[in-house]
Each structure stands twice: as C-alpha cells, then as structure tokens.
Amino acid sequence: ERKELIDTPDVLEAKAEKLAQMIRESKHMIAFTGAGISTAAGIPDFRSGVNTILQTGPGKWEAQAAAKEGGEVRKQAETRVKSAKTTTSLKAYPTYTHMACVALQREGYLKHLVSQ
C-alpha cells in the first residue's frame, strides 16, 4: 500500500528554511519537477495512490492498477475518480510552485528547469 506522508507545520517550516538557505548559497540551481507541481491547479498526475488526499484523485496509473486488481481497491478507486476535481492544462492557472520557479529564474537563482 502506498501512503502519503504529510509533515507537521514545524517540520515543514524547518525544511523550507533549509531549502531557502541552500538556494541562496547555490551557484547553479537546477529544478527537477514533475506532474505533482500541477495537481494544485487541478491537473491530475500519474502516480498518486488510491487513498490520496489530492482533489484530483488517484493518478492515472494507480487507478488503472486498481481496476485490474479488482475488489474493494477497485471500488475505492472508481469512487475517487468519479469525485475528482480536475481541469485541462489549457484551462489551468499556474500554481504557487510554478510562480516560485519563475521568480527564482528571474532573480538569477534557477539556471535550468527539467520537467517530465
């Protein structure tokens, strides 16, 4: 079973401070991103588990795997897919992560961005 991990506010704050320090001290920052930075905009990803807390529901590959597995997992995936709130990339608005990447590039920190 895949389980999402959610940090406490204190842990998240400490990680954000560490990341900010690393960015300030970097000379050649490269961001490797994936579909996960777009889920807040309503664009579903491929790997989120059946029990995801994301409003976009389970990822496409996970939903397909659950359908093949059958039983309770299949029912759960079907329910989550039906209730998912999604949009297309043409109608989506940039997320905070998208905007942060642009700001980091404009400020000269982000040198390259690689996205799947």
mmCIF file of C-alpha atoms in Angstrom:
data_model
loop_
_atom_site.group_PDB
_atom_site.id
_atom_site.type_symbol
_atom_site.label_atom_id
_atom_site.label_comp_id
_atom_site.label_asym_id
_atom_site.label_seq_id
_atom_site.Cartn_x
_atom_site.Cartn_y
_atom_site.Cartn_z
ATOM 1 C CA GLU A 1 0.000 0.000 0.000
ATOM 2 C CA ARG A 2 1.231 3.473 -0.840
ATOM 3 C CA LYS A 3 0.854 6.068 1.861
ATOM 4 C CA GLU A 4 1.233 9.826 1.596
ATOM 5 C CA LEU A 5 3.441 11.457 4.189
ATOM 6 C CA ILE A 6 2.462 14.864 5.486
ATOM 7 C CA ASP A 7 4.916 16.861 7.583
ATOM 8 C CA THR A 8 3.859 18.759 10.673
ATOM 9 C CA PRO A 9 3.969 22.555 10.320
ATOM 10 C CA ASP A 10 7.196 22.711 12.375
ATOM 11 C CA VAL A 11 8.958 20.110 10.233
ATOM 12 C CA LEU A 12 7.753 21.774 7.039
ATOM 13 C CA GLU A 13 8.990 25.178 8.236
ATOM 14 C CA ALA A 14 12.423 23.741 9.070
ATOM 15 C CA LYS A 15 12.655 22.093 5.644
ATOM 16 C CA ALA A 16 11.613 25.338 3.911
ATOM 17 C CA GLU A 17 14.259 27.314 5.808
ATOM 18 C CA LYS A 18 16.933 24.767 4.886
ATOM 19 C CA LEU A 19 15.865 24.863 1.227
ATOM 20 C CA ALA A 20 15.918 28.673 1.184
ATOM 21 C CA GLN A 21 19.442 28.654 2.637
ATOM 22 C CA MET A 22 20.605 26.124 0.041
ATOM 23 C CA ILE A 23 19.092 28.230 -2.769
ATOM 24 C CA ARG A 24 20.749 31.430 -1.516
ATOM 25 C CA GLU A 25 24.131 29.690 -1.370
ATOM 26 C CA SER A 26 23.791 27.891 -4.708
ATOM 27 C CA LYS A 27 25.715 28.804 -7.831
ATOM 28 C CA HIS A 28 23.965 26.546 -10.349
ATOM 29 C CA MET A 29 20.458 25.661 -9.165
ATOM 30 C CA ILE A 30 18.540 23.166 -11.300
ATOM 31 C CA ALA A 31 14.938 22.196 -10.527
ATOM 32 C CA PHE A 32 13.728 18.724 -11.462
ATOM 33 C CA THR A 33 9.928 18.795 -11.380
ATOM 34 C CA GLY A 34 7.098 16.519 -12.324
ATOM 35 C CA ALA A 35 3.347 16.367 -12.649
ATOM 36 C CA GLY A 36 2.951 16.817 -8.892
ATOM 37 C CA ILE A 37 3.536 20.576 -9.088
ATOM 38 C CA SER A 38 0.403 20.892 -11.236
ATOM 39 C CA THR A 39 -2.069 18.942 -9.087
ATOM 40 C CA ALA A 40 -2.967 22.087 -7.113
ATOM 41 C CA ALA A 41 -4.107 23.569 -10.441
ATOM 42 C CA GLY A 42 -6.444 20.611 -10.983
ATOM 43 C CA ILE A 43 -4.253 18.704 -13.423
ATOM 44 C CA PRO A 44 -4.067 15.051 -12.344
ATOM 45 C CA ASP A 45 -0.770 13.217 -12.085
ATOM 46 C CA PHE A 46 0.103 9.591 -12.803
ATOM 47 C CA ARG A 47 1.347 8.136 -9.510
ATOM 48 C CA SER A 48 -0.822 9.422 -6.640
ATOM 49 C CA GLY A 49 -2.209 6.464 -4.721
ATOM 50 C CA VAL A 50 -5.848 5.432 -4.490
ATOM 51 C CA ASN A 51 -6.067 6.958 -0.993
ATOM 52 C CA THR A 52 -4.541 10.307 -1.978
ATOM 53 C CA ILE A 53 -5.735 13.472 -0.267
ATOM 54 C CA LEU A 54 -5.388 15.354 -3.555
ATOM 55 C CA GLN A 55 -8.644 16.656 -5.016
ATOM 56 C CA THR A 56 -7.509 15.383 -8.412
ATOM 57 C CA GLY A 57 -7.933 11.813 -7.159
ATOM 58 C CA PRO A 58 -5.658 8.863 -7.787
ATOM 59 C CA GLY A 59 -3.070 9.074 -10.514
ATOM 60 C CA LYS A 60 -3.899 7.535 -13.866
ATOM 61 C CA TRP A 61 -1.503 4.596 -13.466
ATOM 62 C CA GLU A 62 -2.705 3.883 -9.926
ATOM 63 C CA ALA A 63 -6.359 3.958 -10.973
ATOM 64 C CA GLN A 64 -5.590 1.555 -13.826
ATOM 65 C CA ALA A 65 -3.714 -0.807 -11.491
ATOM 66 C CA ALA A 66 -6.605 -0.733 -9.000
ATOM 67 C CA ALA A 67 -9.078 -1.555 -11.772
ATOM 68 C CA LYS A 68 -7.023 -4.626 -12.661
ATOM 69 C CA GLU A 69 -6.724 -5.663 -9.012
ATOM 70 C CA GLY A 70 -10.487 -5.660 -8.503
ATOM 71 C CA GLY A 71 -12.396 -5.987 -5.223
ATOM 72 C CA GLU A 72 -12.500 -3.215 -2.647
ATOM 73 C CA VAL A 73 -9.485 -1.397 -4.090
ATOM 74 C CA ARG A 74 -11.230 -1.159 -7.461
ATOM 75 C CA LYS A 75 -14.423 0.215 -5.893
ATOM 76 C CA GLN A 76 -12.437 2.752 -3.909
ATOM 77 C CA ALA A 77 -10.529 3.907 -6.998
ATOM 78 C CA GLU A 78 -13.716 4.212 -9.044
ATOM 79 C CA THR A 79 -15.335 6.337 -6.318
ATOM 80 C CA ARG A 80 -12.272 8.591 -6.079
ATOM 81 C CA VAL A 81 -12.019 9.014 -9.859
ATOM 82 C CA LYS A 82 -15.716 9.962 -10.113
ATOM 83 C CA SER A 83 -15.396 12.595 -7.368
ATOM 84 C CA ALA A 84 -12.079 14.013 -8.598
ATOM 85 C CA LYS A 85 -11.897 17.715 -9.388
ATOM 86 C CA THR A 86 -9.769 18.136 -12.487
ATOM 87 C CA THR A 87 -9.243 20.511 -15.370
ATOM 88 C CA THR A 88 -7.231 20.608 -18.572
ATOM 89 C CA SER A 89 -3.845 22.233 -18.930
ATOM 90 C CA LEU A 90 -5.405 24.833 -21.239
ATOM 91 C CA LYS A 91 -7.812 25.984 -18.508
ATOM 92 C CA ALA A 92 -5.496 25.663 -15.509
ATOM 93 C CA TYR A 93 -3.882 28.555 -13.668
ATOM 94 C CA PRO A 94 -0.233 28.434 -12.562
ATOM 95 C CA THR A 95 0.323 27.114 -9.050
ATOM 96 C CA TYR A 96 2.458 28.719 -6.346
ATOM 97 C CA THR A 97 5.203 26.278 -7.319
ATOM 98 C CA HIS A 98 5.076 27.367 -10.961
ATOM 99 C CA MET A 99 5.242 31.017 -9.894
ATOM 100 C CA ALA A 100 8.099 30.313 -7.463
ATOM 101 C CA CYS A 101 10.133 28.699 -10.265
ATOM 102 C CA VAL A 102 9.601 31.777 -12.448
ATOM 103 C CA ALA A 103 10.581 34.117 -9.600
ATOM 104 C CA LEU A 104 13.721 32.085 -8.841
ATOM 105 C CA GLN A 105 14.691 32.225 -12.520
ATOM 106 C CA ARG A 106 14.087 35.969 -12.754
ATOM 107 C CA GLU A 107 16.184 36.564 -9.637
ATOM 108 C CA GLY A 108 19.043 34.589 -11.165
ATOM 109 C CA TYR A 109 18.956 31.579 -8.842
ATOM 110 C CA LEU A 110 17.304 28.982 -11.086
ATOM 111 C CA LYS A 111 19.565 28.240 -14.042
ATOM 112 C CA HIS A 112 17.678 25.286 -15.547
ATOM 113 C CA LEU A 113 14.321 23.580 -15.073
ATOM 114 C CA VAL A 114 13.755 19.958 -16.092
ATOM 115 C CA SER A 115 10.158 18.753 -16.130
ATOM 116 C CA GLN A 116 8.680 15.407 -17.075
#
